Amino acid sequence: MIGKNDTSLLNWIYKYVVDFTAEDDTSCLTWESTNKEALSFINSIPKKARVQEYGIYAGKSHLFAVVEFDDLEEGLKEGVISEKTCRLIYTWNKEVGRENWDMDDVMYALYPALGRHMSRNFLYSNIKNLVDLEVMECVNPDTEHGRMYIITEKGERVLGLL
């Protein structure tokens, strides 16, 4: 993980992202460029392209490579990325075949108390039970993947009693 103001940022970008000596280089970076210019260049690349092409994600005050799951886990532990970002990176990497971890690894990083090999079906069946009891409600039931749930008024009353 590299701090955005780290003096090695520029060299890291030269090593892993751009080759400003190439004829087709459009980065406008040179050996005399500053870290601020390098950061500006990195930030000019859309997040999805940055992750898919270079494995780089910018979060808070750091840039980090998401080539391996350990990188993603470190970002979660450090609080540099959110659960939503974790899922996005996983999805973006999978789209281009860069992913070398599976969603069970991601779920474990997000919810370590559940155990690494807990079936997601276990979670979904319990959520379904809560929906059937009208304690939770799905806000996008027509969506096949990425359903979102909210606690209902009944659920808030039940939680208030616990």
PDB file of N, CA, C and O in Angstrom, residues 22-71:
ATOM      1  N   ALA A  22       7.527   5.438 -24.097  1.00  0.00           N
ATOM      2  CA  ALA A  22       6.825   4.813 -25.221  1.00  0.00           C
ATOM      3  C   ALA A  22       6.216   5.893 -26.115  1.00  0.00           C
ATOM      4  O   ALA A  22       5.814   6.958 -25.644  1.00  0.00           O
ATOM      5  N   GLU A  23       6.166   5.614 -27.421  1.00  0.00           N
ATOM      6  CA  GLU A  23       5.632   6.591 -28.376  1.00  0.00           C
ATOM      7  C   GLU A  23       4.162   6.899 -28.147  1.00  0.00           C
ATOM      8  O   GLU A  23       3.717   8.011 -28.392  1.00  0.00           O
ATOM      9  N   ASP A  24       3.410   5.908 -27.677  1.00  0.00           N
ATOM     10  CA  ASP A  24       1.968   6.110 -27.503  1.00  0.00           C
ATOM     11  C   ASP A  24       1.592   6.583 -26.098  1.00  0.00           C
ATOM     12  O   ASP A  24       0.427   6.575 -25.721  1.00  0.00           O
ATOM     13  N   ASP A  25       2.570   7.026 -25.310  1.00  0.00           N
ATOM     14  CA  ASP A  25       2.301   7.484 -23.953  1.00  0.00           C
ATOM     15  C   ASP A  25       1.502   8.793 -23.972  1.00  0.00           C
ATOM     16  O   ASP A  25       1.863   9.739 -24.662  1.00  0.00           O
ATOM     17  N   THR A  26       0.426   8.827 -23.218  1.00  0.00           N
ATOM     18  CA  THR A  26      -0.401  10.042 -23.120  1.00  0.00           C
ATOM     19  C   THR A  26      -0.438  10.570 -21.693  1.00  0.00           C
ATOM     20  O   THR A  26      -1.229  11.451 -21.386  1.00  0.00           O
ATOM     21  N   SER A  27       0.414  10.035 -20.835  1.00  0.00           N
ATOM     22  CA  SER A  27       0.376  10.427 -19.421  1.00  0.00           C
ATOM     23  C   SER A  27       0.914  11.832 -19.181  1.00  0.00           C
ATOM     24  O   SER A  27       0.565  12.462 -18.196  1.00  0.00           O
ATOM     25  N   CYS A  28       1.775  12.318 -20.073  1.00  0.00           N
ATOM     26  CA  CYS A  28       2.441  13.626 -19.924  1.00  0.00           C
ATOM     27  C   CYS A  28       3.371  13.661 -18.713  1.00  0.00           C
ATOM     28  O   CYS A  28       3.745  14.735 -18.250  1.00  0.00           O
ATOM     29  N   LEU A  29       3.751  12.495 -18.187  1.00  0.00           N
ATOM     30  CA  LEU A  29       4.676  12.445 -17.061  1.00  0.00           C
ATOM     31  C   LEU A  29       6.103  12.360 -17.590  1.00  0.00           C
ATOM     32  O   LEU A  29       6.343  11.790 -18.652  1.00  0.00           O
ATOM     33  N   THR A  30       7.030  12.939 -16.841  1.00  0.00           N
ATOM     34  CA  THR A  30       8.449  12.877 -17.180  1.00  0.00           C
ATOM     35  C   THR A  30       9.217  12.576 -15.897  1.00  0.00           C
ATOM     36  O   THR A  30       8.631  12.520 -14.813  1.00  0.00           O
ATOM     37  N   TRP A  31      10.533  12.419 -16.028  1.00  0.00           N
ATOM     38  CA  TRP A  31      11.341  12.209 -14.822  1.00  0.00           C
ATOM     39  C   TRP A  31      11.274  13.411 -13.891  1.00  0.00           C
ATOM     40  O   TRP A  31      11.535  13.296 -12.703  1.00  0.00           O
ATOM     41  N   GLU A  32      10.932  14.568 -14.427  1.00  0.00           N
ATOM     42  CA  GLU A  32      10.846  15.769 -13.598  1.00  0.00           C
ATOM     43  C   GLU A  32       9.461  15.970 -12.978  1.00  0.00           C
ATOM     44  O   GLU A  32       9.236  16.927 -12.247  1.00  0.00           O
ATOM     45  N   SER A  33       8.509  15.091 -13.262  1.00  0.00           N
ATOM     46  CA  SER A  33       7.153  15.225 -12.725  1.00  0.00           C
ATOM     47  C   SER A  33       7.159  15.104 -11.204  1.00  0.00           C
ATOM     48  O   SER A  33       8.025  14.460 -10.616  1.00  0.00           O
ATOM     49  N   THR A  34       6.159  15.703 -10.600  1.00  0.00           N
ATOM     50  CA  THR A  34       6.033  15.649  -9.145  1.00  0.00           C
ATOM     51  C   THR A  34       5.036  14.552  -8.756  1.00  0.00           C
ATOM     52  O   THR A  34       4.278  14.063  -9.585  1.00  0.00           O
ATOM     53  N   ASN A  35       5.043  14.206  -7.477  1.00  0.00           N
ATOM     54  CA  ASN A  35       4.069  13.228  -6.986  1.00  0.00           C
ATOM     55  C   ASN A  35       2.650  13.727  -7.204  1.00  0.00           C
ATOM     56  O   ASN A  35       1.747  12.945  -7.492  1.00  0.00           O
ATOM     57  N   LYS A  36       2.461  15.026  -7.068  1.00  0.00           N
ATOM     58  CA  LYS A  36       1.137  15.609  -7.269  1.00  0.00           C
ATOM     59  C   LYS A  36       0.668  15.384  -8.711  1.00  0.00           C
ATOM     60  O   LYS A  36      -0.489  15.037  -8.958  1.00  0.00           O
ATOM     61  N   GLU A  37       1.579  15.548  -9.669  1.00  0.00           N
ATOM     62  CA  GLU A  37       1.242  15.306 -11.081  1.00  0.00           C
ATOM     63  C   GLU A  37       0.965  13.821 -11.332  1.00  0.00           C
ATOM     64  O   GLU A  37       0.050  13.463 -12.075  1.00  0.00           O
ATOM     65  N   ALA A  38       1.731  12.956 -10.669  1.00  0.00           N
ATOM     66  CA  ALA A  38       1.520  11.513 -10.819  1.00  0.00           C
ATOM     67  C   ALA A  38       0.165  11.113 -10.255  1.00  0.00           C
ATOM     68  O   ALA A  38      -0.581  10.351 -10.875  1.00  0.00           O
ATOM     69  N   LEU A  39      -0.163  11.654  -9.102  1.00  0.00           N
ATOM     70  CA  LEU A  39      -1.457  11.359  -8.488  1.00  0.00           C
ATOM     71  C   LEU A  39      -2.600  11.880  -9.347  1.00  0.00           C
ATOM     72  O   LEU A  39      -3.621  11.216  -9.530  1.00  0.00           O
ATOM     73  N   SER A  40      -2.406  13.041  -9.902  1.00  0.00           N
ATOM     74  CA  SER A  40      -3.420  13.619 -10.789  1.00  0.00           C
ATOM     75  C   SER A  40      -3.639  12.721 -12.006  1.00  0.00           C
ATOM     76  O   SER A  40      -4.777  12.494 -12.433  1.00  0.00           O
ATOM     77  N   PHE A  41      -2.542  12.179 -12.559  1.00  0.00           N
ATOM     78  CA  PHE A  41      -2.655  11.265 -13.692  1.00  0.00           C
ATOM     79  C   PHE A  41      -3.432  10.009 -13.303  1.00  0.00           C
ATOM     80  O   PHE A  41      -4.346   9.593 -14.007  1.00  0.00           O
ATOM     81  N   ILE A  42      -3.059   9.398 -12.171  1.00  0.00           N
ATOM     82  CA  ILE A  42      -3.753   8.186 -11.716  1.00  0.00           C
ATOM     83  C   ILE A  42      -5.234   8.470 -11.506  1.00  0.00           C
ATOM     84  O   ILE A  42      -6.094   7.690 -11.897  1.00  0.00           O
ATOM     85  N   ASN A  43      -5.541   9.608 -10.890  1.00  0.00           N
ATOM     86  CA  ASN A  43      -6.941   9.949 -10.621  1.00  0.00           C
ATOM     87  C   ASN A  43      -7.715  10.280 -11.893  1.00  0.00           C
ATOM     88  O   ASN A  43      -8.941  10.282 -11.889  1.00  0.00           O
ATOM     89  N   SER A  44      -7.010  10.564 -12.985  1.00  0.00           N
ATOM     90  CA  SER A  44      -7.698  10.857 -14.247  1.00  0.00           C
ATOM     91  C   SER A  44      -8.219   9.588 -14.929  1.00  0.00           C
ATOM     92  O   SER A  44      -9.064   9.656 -15.810  1.00  0.00           O
ATOM     93  N   ILE A  45      -7.728   8.433 -14.503  1.00  0.00           N
ATOM     94  CA  ILE A  45      -8.181   7.157 -15.053  1.00  0.00           C
ATOM     95  C   ILE A  45      -9.432   6.744 -14.278  1.00  0.00           C
ATOM     96  O   ILE A  45      -9.404   6.725 -13.049  1.00  0.00           O
ATOM     97  N   PRO A  46     -10.520   6.406 -14.964  1.00  0.00           N
ATOM     98  CA  PRO A  46     -11.728   5.971 -14.244  1.00  0.00           C
ATOM     99  C   PRO A  46     -11.410   4.798 -13.315  1.00  0.00           C
ATOM    100  O   PRO A  46     -10.586   3.941 -13.636  1.00  0.00           O
ATOM    101  N   LYS A  47     -12.083   4.768 -12.154  1.00  0.00           N
ATOM    102  CA  LYS A  47     -11.793   3.756 -11.142  1.00  0.00           C
ATOM    103  C   LYS A  47     -11.838   2.334 -11.698  1.00  0.00           C
ATOM    104  O   LYS A  47     -10.974   1.525 -11.428  1.00  0.00           O
ATOM    105  N   LYS A  48     -12.880   2.033 -12.465  1.00  0.00           N
ATOM    106  CA  LYS A  48     -13.041   0.668 -12.977  1.00  0.00           C
ATOM    107  C   LYS A  48     -11.868   0.291 -13.882  1.00  0.00           C
ATOM    108  O   LYS A  48     -11.296  -0.793 -13.751  1.00  0.00           O
ATOM    109  N   ALA A  49     -11.460   1.203 -14.780  1.00  0.00           N
ATOM    110  CA  ALA A  49     -10.334   0.945 -15.686  1.00  0.00           C
ATOM    111  C   ALA A  49      -9.045   0.787 -14.888  1.00  0.00           C
ATOM    112  O   ALA A  49      -8.201  -0.063 -15.199  1.00  0.00           O
ATOM    113  N   ARG A  50      -8.884   1.608 -13.852  1.00  0.00           N
ATOM    114  CA  ARG A  50      -7.683   1.543 -13.014  1.00  0.00           C
ATOM    115  C   ARG A  50      -7.550   0.167 -12.364  1.00  0.00           C
ATOM    116  O   ARG A  50      -6.488  -0.427 -12.339  1.00  0.00           O
ATOM    117  N   VAL A  51      -8.661  -0.343 -11.846  1.00  0.00           N
ATOM    118  CA  VAL A  51      -8.643  -1.653 -11.190  1.00  0.00           C
ATOM    119  C   VAL A  51      -8.417  -2.761 -12.216  1.00  0.00           C
ATOM    120  O   VAL A  51      -7.611  -3.657 -12.016  1.00  0.00           O
ATOM    121  N   GLN A  52      -9.123  -2.682 -13.344  1.00  0.00           N
ATOM    122  CA  GLN A  52      -9.038  -3.754 -14.329  1.00  0.00           C
ATOM    123  C   GLN A  52      -7.697  -3.782 -15.066  1.00  0.00           C
ATOM    124  O   GLN A  52      -7.162  -4.844 -15.326  1.00  0.00           O
ATOM    125  N   GLU A  53      -7.169  -2.623 -15.393  1.00  0.00           N
ATOM    126  CA  GLU A  53      -5.922  -2.580 -16.158  1.00  0.00           C
ATOM    127  C   GLU A  53      -4.675  -2.680 -15.288  1.00  0.00           C
ATOM    128  O   GLU A  53      -3.711  -3.343 -15.649  1.00  0.00           O
ATOM    129  N   TYR A  54      -4.705  -1.993 -14.146  1.00  0.00           N
ATOM    130  CA  TYR A  54      -3.484  -1.895 -13.340  1.00  0.00           C
ATOM    131  C   TYR A  54      -3.605  -2.510 -11.954  1.00  0.00           C
ATOM    132  O   TYR A  54      -2.616  -2.642 -11.251  1.00  0.00           O
ATOM    133  N   GLY A  55      -4.822  -2.863 -11.553  1.00  0.00           N
ATOM    134  CA  GLY A  55      -5.006  -3.418 -10.216  1.00  0.00           C
ATOM    135  C   GLY A  55      -4.850  -2.379  -9.130  1.00  0.00           C
ATOM    136  O   GLY A  55      -4.538  -2.703  -7.992  1.00  0.00           O
ATOM    137  N   ILE A  56      -5.078  -1.108  -9.448  1.00  0.00           N
ATOM    138  CA  ILE A  56      -4.885  -0.020  -8.481  1.00  0.00           C
ATOM    139  C   ILE A  56      -6.234   0.515  -8.024  1.00  0.00           C
ATOM    140  O   ILE A  56      -7.108   0.788  -8.840  1.00  0.00           O
ATOM    141  N   TYR A  57      -6.378   0.671  -6.717  1.00  0.00           N
ATOM    142  CA  TYR A  57      -7.566   1.338  -6.201  1.00  0.00           C
ATOM    143  C   TYR A  57      -7.128   2.449  -5.271  1.00  0.00           C
ATOM    144  O   TYR A  57      -6.211   2.262  -4.474  1.00  0.00           O
ATOM    145  N   ALA A  58      -7.773   3.599  -5.393  1.00  0.00           N
ATOM    146  CA  ALA A  58      -7.452   4.732  -4.528  1.00  0.00           C
ATOM    147  C   ALA A  58      -8.473   4.769  -3.406  1.00  0.00           C
ATOM    148  O   ALA A  58      -9.665   4.683  -3.646  1.00  0.00           O
ATOM    149  N   GLY A  59      -7.987   4.861  -2.198  1.00  0.00           N
ATOM    150  CA  GLY A  59      -8.883   4.954  -1.058  1.00  0.00           C
ATOM    151  C   GLY A  59      -8.304   5.890  -0.033  1.00  0.00           C
ATOM    152  O   GLY A  59      -7.137   5.779   0.309  1.00  0.00           O
ATOM    153  N   LYS A  60      -9.108   6.802   0.454  1.00  0.00           N
ATOM    154  CA  LYS A  60      -8.686   7.773   1.462  1.00  0.00           C
ATOM    155  C   LYS A  60      -7.303   8.324   1.136  1.00  0.00           C
ATOM    156  O   LYS A  60      -7.125   9.017   0.177  1.00  0.00           O
ATOM    157  N   SER A  61      -6.299   7.957   1.926  1.00  0.00           N
ATOM    158  CA  SER A  61      -4.975   8.547   1.712  1.00  0.00           C
ATOM    159  C   SER A  61      -3.987   7.584   1.068  1.00  0.00           C
ATOM    160  O   SER A  61      -2.802   7.852   1.029  1.00  0.00           O
ATOM    161  N   HIS A  62      -4.475   6.442   0.550  1.00  0.00           N
ATOM    162  CA  HIS A  62      -3.571   5.448  -0.016  1.00  0.00           C
ATOM    163  C   HIS A  62      -4.010   4.965  -1.386  1.00  0.00           C
ATOM    164  O   HIS A  62      -5.173   5.022  -1.743  1.00  0.00           O
ATOM    165  N   LEU A  63      -3.035   4.485  -2.126  1.00  0.00           N
ATOM    166  CA  LEU A  63      -3.284   3.703  -3.336  1.00  0.00           C
ATOM    167  C   LEU A  63      -2.870   2.291  -2.976  1.00  0.00           C
ATOM    168  O   LEU A  63      -1.899   2.094  -2.268  1.00  0.00           O
ATOM    169  N   PHE A  64      -3.604   1.305  -3.431  1.00  0.00           N
ATOM    170  CA  PHE A  64      -3.127  -0.045  -3.196  1.00  0.00           C
ATOM    171  C   PHE A  64      -3.434  -0.938  -4.368  1.00  0.00           C
ATOM    172  O   PHE A  64      -4.390  -0.736  -5.098  1.00  0.00           O
ATOM    173  N   ALA A  65      -2.562  -1.928  -4.572  1.00  0.00           N
ATOM    174  CA  ALA A  65      -2.721  -2.885  -5.653  1.00  0.00           C
ATOM    175  C   ALA A  65      -3.639  -3.991  -5.176  1.00  0.00           C
ATOM    176  O   ALA A  65      -3.524  -4.455  -4.051  1.00  0.00           O
ATOM    177  N   VAL A  66      -4.546  -4.414  -6.036  1.00  0.00           N
ATOM    178  CA  VAL A  66      -5.497  -5.459  -5.669  1.00  0.00           C
ATOM    179  C   VAL A  66      -5.266  -6.698  -6.528  1.00  0.00           C
ATOM    180  O   VAL A  66      -6.184  -7.349  -6.963  1.00  0.00           O
ATOM    181  N   VAL A  67      -3.999  -7.010  -6.737  1.00  0.00           N
ATOM    182  CA  VAL A  67      -3.646  -8.179  -7.532  1.00  0.00           C
ATOM    183  C   VAL A  67      -3.967  -9.458  -6.766  1.00  0.00           C
ATOM    184  O   VAL A  67      -4.412 -10.437  -7.333  1.00  0.00           O
ATOM    185  N   GLU A  68      -3.752  -9.455  -5.463  1.00  0.00           N
ATOM    186  CA  GLU A  68      -4.008 -10.627  -4.645  1.00  0.00           C
ATOM    187  C   GLU A  68      -5.052 -10.309  -3.590  1.00  0.00           C
ATOM    188  O   GLU A  68      -5.239  -9.158  -3.204  1.00  0.00           O
ATOM    189  N   PHE A  69      -5.711 -11.352  -3.126  1.00  0.00           N
ATOM    190  CA  PHE A  69      -6.747 -11.157  -2.121  1.00  0.00           C
ATOM    191  C   PHE A  69      -6.185 -10.529  -0.855  1.00  0.00           C
ATOM    192  O   PHE A  69      -6.852  -9.746  -0.197  1.00  0.00           O
ATOM    193  N   ASP A  70      -4.946 -10.853  -0.516  1.00  0.00           N
ATOM    194  CA  ASP A  70      -4.328 -10.276   0.685  1.00  0.00           C
ATOM    195  C   ASP A  70      -4.317  -8.752   0.619  1.00  0.00           C
ATOM    196  O   ASP A  70      -4.445  -8.083   1.649  1.00  0.00           O
ATOM    197  N   ASP A  71      -4.158  -8.213  -0.592  1.00  0.00           N
ATOM    198  CA  ASP A  71      -4.173  -6.757  -0.753  1.00  0.00           C
ATOM    199  C   ASP A  71      -5.543  -6.205  -0.385  1.00  0.00           C
ATOM    200  O   ASP A  71      -5.668  -5.180   0.282  1.00  0.00           O
TER     201      ASP A  71
END
